[in-house]
Amino acid sequence: MRERGQNRAVLISGASHGLGLAIARHFASSGARLICLARDETRLETATSDLVERGASVLRIACDIADSGQVASALEVAEGFTDRLDLLINNAGIPAPRTLPETGVEDWNRVVGTNLSGAFYLTRAFWPLLTASASPYVITISGTAGLRGSASPAYGAAKFGLAGLSSAIAAAGKEHGLRSTILYPGSMDTGWRGAPIGEKPLTETMDPAEVARFIAYLVDTPPQFVLNEAVLNPSGSSWS
């Protein structure tokens, strides 16, 4: 039997803003129990306080997923909240505007550490809780840079790497009935890198709440099949 609504335990990384917070809000509305992770404890508390006030069951954990030690500590805290994990959303990511000549070793390690290694650390640490679920699901958020590349070598390489990680998650999870999907969203109205919110028409930028709704739709599809990957773009964007 699949876990639905209030019976579902969901972990979201990068849950303090943007798409991560939109996902948290959507699943909170269906009564899911939420584990919300983000680096900035103050921002995370502010972001999730409304969910708690509305009656959602929320465990917030300040955690830099680029630090495997912090991820291990987050698991210990989460194990006091739930005995299983039905859905893991690997969402956390940081920007990297620098080109190859401008990218130093520290830049590379910082971006790849969060955007790629962090997703691995989180999935690997929470694997026992995932495989304890009757119908576990891992959704990894990449971006169109994971298909087209990026002027930033660190950002593009990390996003491409997530495809290999998602495939490996699917292979390891097969015996446990675990499904793995990687999403490649284009422009979203999240304020990414300081962009103004609410100024562009929805034909040019996607509402994160609608992307969250699509993710929830995927989770509720029959467990006999899985959408392995999907590209999401505003209807007015070009694609080639």
PDB file of C-alpha atoms in Angstrom:
ATOM      1  CA  MET A   1       0.000   0.000   0.000  1.00  0.00           C
ATOM      2  CA  ARG A   2       1.339   3.426  -0.876  1.00  0.00           C
ATOM      3  CA  GLU A   3       1.744   6.062   1.775  1.00  0.00           C
ATOM      4  CA  ARG A   4      -0.518   9.039   1.165  1.00  0.00           C
ATOM      5  CA  GLY A   5      -1.460  12.259   2.881  1.00  0.00           C
ATOM      6  CA  GLN A   6      -0.832  12.346   6.587  1.00  0.00           C
ATOM      7  CA  ASN A   7       0.831   8.920   6.417  1.00  0.00           C
ATOM      8  CA  ARG A   8       3.662  10.220   4.232  1.00  0.00           C
ATOM      9  CA  ALA A   9       7.048  11.245   5.655  1.00  0.00           C
ATOM     10  CA  VAL A  10       8.825  13.729   3.375  1.00  0.00           C
ATOM     11  CA  LEU A  11      12.350  15.169   3.562  1.00  0.00           C
ATOM     12  CA  ILE A  12      13.161  18.281   1.539  1.00  0.00           C
ATOM     13  CA  SER A  13      16.613  19.825   1.288  1.00  0.00           C
ATOM     14  CA  GLY A  14      16.882  23.535   0.565  1.00  0.00           C
ATOM     15  CA  ALA A  15      13.466  23.987   2.194  1.00  0.00           C
ATOM     16  CA  SER A  16      13.926  27.551   3.448  1.00  0.00           C
ATOM     17  CA  HIS A  17      12.924  29.294   0.202  1.00  0.00           C
ATOM     18  CA  GLY A  18      12.109  28.926  -3.470  1.00  0.00           C
ATOM     19  CA  LEU A  19      11.051  25.576  -4.855  1.00  0.00           C
ATOM     20  CA  GLY A  20      11.957  23.728  -1.653  1.00  0.00           C
ATOM     21  CA  LEU A  21       9.576  25.837   0.412  1.00  0.00           C
ATOM     22  CA  ALA A  22       6.864  25.531  -2.252  1.00  0.00           C
ATOM     23  CA  ILE A  23       7.195  21.738  -2.086  1.00  0.00           C
ATOM     24  CA  ALA A  24       7.000  21.820   1.712  1.00  0.00           C
ATOM     25  CA  ARG A  25       3.848  23.936   1.583  1.00  0.00           C
ATOM     26  CA  HIS A  26       2.179  21.623  -0.906  1.00  0.00           C
ATOM     27  CA  PHE A  27       2.835  18.435   1.034  1.00  0.00           C
ATOM     28  CA  ALA A  28       1.942  20.144   4.308  1.00  0.00           C
ATOM     29  CA  SER A  29      -1.490  20.904   2.865  1.00  0.00           C
ATOM     30  CA  SER A  30      -2.086  17.166   2.403  1.00  0.00           C
ATOM     31  CA  GLY A  31      -1.059  16.367   5.978  1.00  0.00           C
ATOM     32  CA  ALA A  32       2.377  14.943   5.331  1.00  0.00           C
ATOM     33  CA  ARG A  33       5.000  14.910   8.075  1.00  0.00           C
ATOM     34  CA  LEU A  34       7.860  17.116   6.929  1.00  0.00           C
ATOM     35  CA  ILE A  35      11.584  17.093   7.579  1.00  0.00           C
ATOM     36  CA  CYS A  36      12.885  20.425   6.290  1.00  0.00           C
ATOM     37  CA  LEU A  37      16.631  20.966   5.853  1.00  0.00           C
ATOM     38  CA  ALA A  38      18.523  24.166   5.038  1.00  0.00           C
ATOM     39  CA  ARG A  39      21.847  25.752   5.957  1.00  0.00           C
ATOM     40  CA  ASP A  40      20.508  28.983   7.422  1.00  0.00           C
ATOM     41  CA  GLU A  41      18.718  28.146  10.683  1.00  0.00           C
ATOM     42  CA  THR A  42      17.090  31.581  11.058  1.00  0.00           C
ATOM     43  CA  ARG A  43      15.761  31.595   7.513  1.00  0.00           C
ATOM     44  CA  LEU A  44      14.546  28.015   7.865  1.00  0.00           C
ATOM     45  CA  GLU A  45      12.693  28.789  11.089  1.00  0.00           C
ATOM     46  CA  THR A  46      10.998  31.774   9.469  1.00  0.00           C
ATOM     47  CA  ALA A  47      10.068  29.775   6.400  1.00  0.00           C
ATOM     48  CA  THR A  48       8.556  26.856   8.273  1.00  0.00           C
ATOM     49  CA  SER A  49       6.845  28.713  11.112  1.00  0.00           C
ATOM     50  CA  ASP A  50       3.766  29.291   8.956  1.00  0.00           C
ATOM     51  CA  LEU A  51       3.543  25.562   8.247  1.00  0.00           C
ATOM     52  CA  VAL A  52       3.612  24.812  11.967  1.00  0.00           C
ATOM     53  CA  GLU A  53       1.005  27.496  12.693  1.00  0.00           C
ATOM     54  CA  ARG A  54      -1.276  25.832  10.163  1.00  0.00           C
ATOM     55  CA  GLY A  55      -0.994  22.543  12.008  1.00  0.00           C
ATOM     56  CA  ALA A  56       1.652  20.812   9.914  1.00  0.00           C
ATOM     57  CA  SER A  57       3.994  18.353  11.585  1.00  0.00           C
ATOM     58  CA  VAL A  58       7.439  19.785  10.809  1.00  0.00           C
ATOM     59  CA  LEU A  59      10.934  18.861  11.916  1.00  0.00           C
ATOM     60  CA  ARG A  60      13.374  21.549  10.848  1.00  0.00           C
ATOM     61  CA  ILE A  61      17.073  20.788  10.857  1.00  0.00           C
ATOM     62  CA  ALA A  62      19.803  23.313  10.112  1.00  0.00           C
ATOM     63  CA  CYS A  63      22.224  21.316   7.979  1.00  0.00           C
ATOM     64  CA  ASP A  64      24.852  22.055   5.351  1.00  0.00           C
ATOM     65  CA  ILE A  65      24.469  18.991   3.157  1.00  0.00           C
ATOM     66  CA  ALA A  66      27.961  19.546   1.724  1.00  0.00           C
ATOM     67  CA  ASP A  67      29.230  18.394   5.141  1.00  0.00           C
ATOM     68  CA  SER A  68      28.740  14.623   5.495  1.00  0.00           C
ATOM     69  CA  GLY A  69      29.121  14.917   9.268  1.00  0.00           C
ATOM     70  CA  GLN A  70      26.214  17.339   9.486  1.00  0.00           C
ATOM     71  CA  VAL A  71      24.138  15.018   7.322  1.00  0.00           C
ATOM     72  CA  ALA A  72      24.882  12.119   9.674  1.00  0.00           C
ATOM     73  CA  SER A  73      23.781  14.265  12.614  1.00  0.00           C
ATOM     74  CA  ALA A  74      20.598  15.199  10.743  1.00  0.00           C
ATOM     75  CA  LEU A  75      19.802  11.512  10.346  1.00  0.00           C
ATOM     76  CA  GLU A  76      20.098  10.969  14.093  1.00  0.00           C
ATOM     77  CA  VAL A  77      17.625  13.777  14.732  1.00  0.00           C
ATOM     78  CA  ALA A  78      15.245  12.520  12.034  1.00  0.00           C
ATOM     79  CA  GLU A  79      15.218   9.010  13.480  1.00  0.00           C
ATOM     80  CA  GLY A  80      13.557  10.455  16.561  1.00  0.00           C
ATOM     81  CA  PHE A  81      10.807  11.879  14.338  1.00  0.00           C
ATOM     82  CA  THR A  82      10.047   8.984  11.990  1.00  0.00           C
ATOM     83  CA  ASP A  83      10.888   5.325  11.485  1.00  0.00           C
ATOM     84  CA  ARG A  84      10.723   5.570   7.708  1.00  0.00           C
ATOM     85  CA  LEU A  85      11.081   8.052   4.863  1.00  0.00           C
ATOM     86  CA  ASP A  86       8.575   7.839   2.018  1.00  0.00           C
ATOM     87  CA  LEU A  87       9.866  10.697  -0.110  1.00  0.00           C
ATOM     88  CA  LEU A  88      13.245  12.408  -0.386  1.00  0.00           C
ATOM     89  CA  ILE A  89      13.495  15.596  -2.439  1.00  0.00           C
ATOM     90  CA  ASN A  90      17.116  16.402  -3.302  1.00  0.00           C
ATOM     91  CA  ASN A  91      16.523  20.082  -3.992  1.00  0.00           C
ATOM     92  CA  ALA A  92      19.302  22.111  -2.334  1.00  0.00           C
ATOM     93  CA  GLY A  93      21.661  23.951  -4.656  1.00  0.00           C
ATOM     94  CA  ILE A  94      23.788  27.062  -4.868  1.00  0.00           C
ATOM     95  CA  PRO A  95      24.613  29.277  -7.867  1.00  0.00           C
ATOM     96  CA  ALA A  96      28.027  29.589  -9.473  1.00  0.00           C
ATOM     97  CA  PRO A  97      28.222  32.573 -11.820  1.00  0.00           C
ATOM     98  CA  ARG A  98      31.946  32.243 -12.542  1.00  0.00           C
ATOM     99  CA  THR A  99      33.363  31.067 -15.868  1.00  0.00           C
ATOM    100  CA  LEU A 100      36.116  28.478 -16.183  1.00  0.00           C
ATOM    101  CA  PRO A 101      39.054  30.947 -16.003  1.00  0.00           C
ATOM    102  CA  GLU A 102      37.445  32.590 -12.967  1.00  0.00           C
ATOM    103  CA  THR A 103      36.688  29.347 -11.105  1.00  0.00           C
ATOM    104  CA  GLY A 104      39.177  28.476  -8.398  1.00  0.00           C
ATOM    105  CA  VAL A 105      39.548  25.176  -6.601  1.00  0.00           C
ATOM    106  CA  GLU A 106      37.586  26.514  -3.625  1.00  0.00           C
ATOM    107  CA  ASP A 107      34.742  27.595  -5.921  1.00  0.00           C
ATOM    108  CA  TRP A 108      34.669  24.147  -7.521  1.00  0.00           C
ATOM    109  CA  ASN A 109      34.648  22.301  -4.200  1.00  0.00           C
ATOM    110  CA  ARG A 110      31.950  24.547  -2.739  1.00  0.00           C
ATOM    111  CA  VAL A 111      29.529  24.202  -5.663  1.00  0.00           C
ATOM    112  CA  VAL A 112      30.118  20.529  -6.429  1.00  0.00           C
ATOM    113  CA  GLY A 113      30.062  19.809  -2.685  1.00  0.00           C
ATOM    114  CA  THR A 114      26.545  21.191  -2.312  1.00  0.00           C
ATOM    115  CA  ASN A 115      24.958  20.554  -5.679  1.00  0.00           C
ATOM    116  CA  LEU A 116      26.222  17.005  -6.251  1.00  0.00           C
ATOM    117  CA  SER A 117      28.005  15.524  -3.245  1.00  0.00           C
ATOM    118  CA  GLY A 118      25.322  16.857  -0.905  1.00  0.00           C
ATOM    119  CA  ALA A 119      22.617  14.918  -2.750  1.00  0.00           C
ATOM    120  CA  PHE A 120      24.720  11.767  -2.475  1.00  0.00           C
ATOM    121  CA  TYR A 121      25.458  12.284   1.232  1.00  0.00           C
ATOM    122  CA  LEU A 122      21.782  12.832   1.974  1.00  0.00           C
ATOM    123  CA  THR A 123      20.493   9.880  -0.052  1.00  0.00           C
ATOM    124  CA  ARG A 124      23.150   7.517   1.292  1.00  0.00           C
ATOM    125  CA  ALA A 125      22.616   8.521   4.928  1.00  0.00           C
ATOM    126  CA  PHE A 126      18.818   8.225   4.760  1.00  0.00           C
ATOM    127  CA  TRP A 127      18.852   5.003   2.732  1.00  0.00           C
ATOM    128  CA  PRO A 128      17.838   2.796   5.693  1.00  0.00           C
ATOM    129  CA  LEU A 129      14.797   4.987   6.369  1.00  0.00           C
ATOM    130  CA  LEU A 130      13.902   5.053   2.667  1.00  0.00           C
ATOM    131  CA  THR A 131      14.061   1.280   2.322  1.00  0.00           C
ATOM    132  CA  ALA A 132      11.883   0.949   5.419  1.00  0.00           C
ATOM    133  CA  SER A 133       9.046   2.600   3.470  1.00  0.00           C
ATOM    134  CA  ALA A 134       6.420   0.567   1.646  1.00  0.00           C
ATOM    135  CA  SER A 135       6.811   2.733  -1.460  1.00  0.00           C
ATOM    136  CA  PRO A 136       9.902   4.963  -1.294  1.00  0.00           C
ATOM    137  CA  TYR A 137      10.583   7.678  -3.842  1.00  0.00           C
ATOM    138  CA  VAL A 138      13.601   9.912  -4.463  1.00  0.00           C
ATOM    139  CA  ILE A 139      13.194  13.005  -6.635  1.00  0.00           C
ATOM    140  CA  THR A 140      16.330  14.912  -7.577  1.00  0.00           C
ATOM    141  CA  ILE A 141      16.097  18.477  -8.846  1.00  0.00           C
ATOM    142  CA  SER A 142      18.673  19.287 -11.496  1.00  0.00           C
ATOM    143  CA  GLY A 143      17.966  22.015 -14.060  1.00  0.00           C
ATOM    144  CA  THR A 144      18.351  22.622 -17.756  1.00  0.00           C
ATOM    145  CA  ALA A 145      22.068  23.207 -17.095  1.00  0.00           C
ATOM    146  CA  GLY A 146      22.166  19.451 -16.474  1.00  0.00           C
ATOM    147  CA  LEU A 147      21.235  18.947 -20.137  1.00  0.00           C
ATOM    148  CA  ARG A 148      22.738  21.933 -21.944  1.00  0.00           C
ATOM    149  CA  GLY A 149      25.695  22.700 -19.733  1.00  0.00           C
ATOM    150  CA  SER A 150      26.569  26.055 -18.215  1.00  0.00           C
ATOM    151  CA  ALA A 151      29.202  28.755 -18.516  1.00  0.00           C
ATOM    152  CA  SER A 152      30.153  27.751 -14.979  1.00  0.00           C
ATOM    153  CA  PRO A 153      32.161  24.504 -15.045  1.00  0.00           C
ATOM    154  CA  ALA A 154      31.340  23.696 -11.418  1.00  0.00           C
ATOM    155  CA  TYR A 155      27.607  24.303 -11.786  1.00  0.00           C
ATOM    156  CA  GLY A 156      27.259  22.493 -15.117  1.00  0.00           C
ATOM    157  CA  ALA A 157      29.355  19.525 -14.028  1.00  0.00           C
ATOM    158  CA  ALA A 158      27.411  19.125 -10.787  1.00  0.00           C
ATOM    159  CA  LYS A 159      24.059  19.271 -12.563  1.00  0.00           C
ATOM    160  CA  PHE A 160      25.189  16.721 -15.173  1.00  0.00           C
ATOM    161  CA  GLY A 161      26.443  14.519 -12.360  1.00  0.00           C
ATOM    162  CA  LEU A 162      23.009  14.390 -10.760  1.00  0.00           C
ATOM    163  CA  ALA A 163      21.764  12.334 -13.719  1.00  0.00           C
ATOM    164  CA  GLY A 164      24.297   9.617 -12.947  1.00  0.00           C
ATOM    165  CA  LEU A 165      23.392   9.757  -9.271  1.00  0.00           C
ATOM    166  CA  SER A 166      19.671   9.432 -10.001  1.00  0.00           C
ATOM    167  CA  SER A 167      20.356   6.409 -12.195  1.00  0.00           C
ATOM    168  CA  ALA A 168      22.422   4.778  -9.461  1.00  0.00           C
ATOM    169  CA  ILE A 169      19.667   5.450  -6.916  1.00  0.00           C
ATOM    170  CA  ALA A 170      17.187   3.692  -9.212  1.00  0.00           C
ATOM    171  CA  ALA A 171      19.492   0.702  -9.652  1.00  0.00           C
ATOM    172  CA  ALA A 172      20.109   0.307  -5.913  1.00  0.00           C
ATOM    173  CA  GLY A 173      16.459   0.838  -5.059  1.00  0.00           C
ATOM    174  CA  LYS A 174      14.995  -1.667  -7.493  1.00  0.00           C
ATOM    175  CA  GLU A 175      14.859  -4.519  -4.978  1.00  0.00           C
ATOM    176  CA  HIS A 176      13.128  -2.227  -2.479  1.00  0.00           C
ATOM    177  CA  GLY A 177      10.480  -0.916  -4.864  1.00  0.00           C
ATOM    178  CA  LEU A 178      12.145   2.512  -4.725  1.00  0.00           C
ATOM    179  CA  ARG A 179      11.488   4.888  -7.602  1.00  0.00           C
ATOM    180  CA  SER A 180      13.920   7.591  -8.696  1.00  0.00           C
ATOM    181  CA  THR A 181      13.157  10.605 -10.889  1.00  0.00           C
ATOM    182  CA  ILE A 182      15.359  13.485 -11.995  1.00  0.00           C
ATOM    183  CA  LEU A 183      13.705  16.755 -12.971  1.00  0.00           C
ATOM    184  CA  TYR A 184      15.210  19.417 -15.211  1.00  0.00           C
ATOM    185  CA  PRO A 185      13.235  22.615 -14.533  1.00  0.00           C
ATOM    186  CA  GLY A 186      13.923  25.744 -16.503  1.00  0.00           C
ATOM    187  CA  SER A 187      13.216  29.278 -15.310  1.00  0.00           C
ATOM    188  CA  MET A 188      11.214  29.446 -12.072  1.00  0.00           C
ATOM    189  CA  ASP A 189       9.907  32.515 -10.279  1.00  0.00           C
ATOM    190  CA  THR A 190      11.907  31.866  -7.092  1.00  0.00           C
ATOM    191  CA  GLY A 191      14.178  34.902  -6.835  1.00  0.00           C
ATOM    192  CA  TRP A 192      17.194  32.801  -7.832  1.00  0.00           C
ATOM    193  CA  ARG A 193      20.380  34.890  -7.621  1.00  0.00           C
ATOM    194  CA  GLY A 194      18.394  37.963  -6.627  1.00  0.00           C
ATOM    195  CA  ALA A 195      16.009  38.012  -9.582  1.00  0.00           C
ATOM    196  CA  PRO A 196      12.792  39.970  -8.903  1.00  0.00           C
ATOM    197  CA  ILE A 197       9.749  37.826  -8.133  1.00  0.00           C
ATOM    198  CA  GLY A 198       6.381  38.290  -9.786  1.00  0.00           C
ATOM    199  CA  GLU A 199       7.472  40.543 -12.642  1.00  0.00           C
ATOM    200  CA  LYS A 200       7.690  38.098 -15.546  1.00  0.00           C
ATOM    201  CA  PRO A 201       4.590  36.502 -17.117  1.00  0.00           C
ATOM    202  CA  LEU A 202       4.069  32.808 -16.440  1.00  0.00           C
ATOM    203  CA  THR A 203       4.800  32.051 -20.090  1.00  0.00           C
ATOM    204  CA  GLU A 204       8.405  33.048 -19.306  1.00  0.00           C
ATOM    205  CA  THR A 205       8.891  31.729 -15.780  1.00  0.00           C
ATOM    206  CA  MET A 206       7.198  28.940 -13.848  1.00  0.00           C
ATOM    207  CA  ASP A 207       5.336  29.321 -10.576  1.00  0.00           C
ATOM    208  CA  PRO A 208       7.197  27.114  -8.041  1.00  0.00           C
ATOM    209  CA  ALA A 209       3.859  26.165  -6.485  1.00  0.00           C
ATOM    210  CA  GLU A 210       2.819  24.602  -9.798  1.00  0.00           C
ATOM    211  CA  VAL A 211       6.127  22.742 -10.092  1.00  0.00           C
ATOM    212  CA  ALA A 212       5.538  21.451  -6.558  1.00  0.00           C
ATOM    213  CA  ARG A 213       2.075  20.301  -7.624  1.00  0.00           C
ATOM    214  CA  PHE A 214       3.622  18.395 -10.541  1.00  0.00           C
ATOM    215  CA  ILE A 215       6.048  16.711  -8.145  1.00  0.00           C
ATOM    216  CA  ALA A 216       3.151  15.645  -5.924  1.00  0.00           C
ATOM    217  CA  TYR A 217       1.406  14.244  -8.999  1.00  0.00           C
ATOM    218  CA  LEU A 218       4.470  12.123  -9.778  1.00  0.00           C
ATOM    219  CA  VAL A 219       4.556  10.740  -6.253  1.00  0.00           C
ATOM    220  CA  ASP A 220       0.912   9.686  -6.476  1.00  0.00           C
ATOM    221  CA  THR A 221       1.259   7.848  -9.780  1.00  0.00           C
ATOM    222  CA  PRO A 222       0.907   4.039  -9.596  1.00  0.00           C
ATOM    223  CA  PRO A 223       4.060   2.399  -8.204  1.00  0.00           C
ATOM    224  CA  GLN A 224       4.153  -0.020 -11.150  1.00  0.00           C
ATOM    225  CA  PHE A 225       5.865   2.616 -13.297  1.00  0.00           C
ATOM    226  CA  VAL A 226       8.132   5.597 -12.903  1.00  0.00           C
ATOM    227  CA  LEU A 227       8.885   8.712 -14.900  1.00  0.00           C
ATOM    228  CA  ASN A 228      12.676   8.505 -14.862  1.00  0.00           C
ATOM    229  CA  GLU A 229      13.284  12.065 -16.051  1.00  0.00           C
ATOM    230  CA  ALA A 230      11.346  15.129 -17.101  1.00  0.00           C
ATOM    231  CA  VAL A 231      12.168  18.545 -18.549  1.00  0.00           C
ATOM    232  CA  LEU A 232       9.917  21.384 -17.378  1.00  0.00           C
ATOM    233  CA  ASN A 233       9.941  24.768 -19.084  1.00  0.00           C
ATOM    234  CA  PRO A 234       7.680  27.823 -19.279  1.00  0.00           C
ATOM    235  CA  SER A 235       5.390  27.484 -22.280  1.00  0.00           C
ATOM    236  CA  GLY A 236       6.921  30.521 -23.963  1.00  0.00           C
ATOM    237  CA  SER A 237      10.542  29.378 -23.723  1.00  0.00           C
ATOM    238  CA  SER A 238      12.522  28.012 -26.638  1.00  0.00           C
ATOM    239  CA  TRP A 239      13.807  24.451 -26.508  1.00  0.00           C
ATOM    240  CA  SER A 240      16.246  22.781 -28.822  1.00  0.00           C
TER     241      SER A 240
END
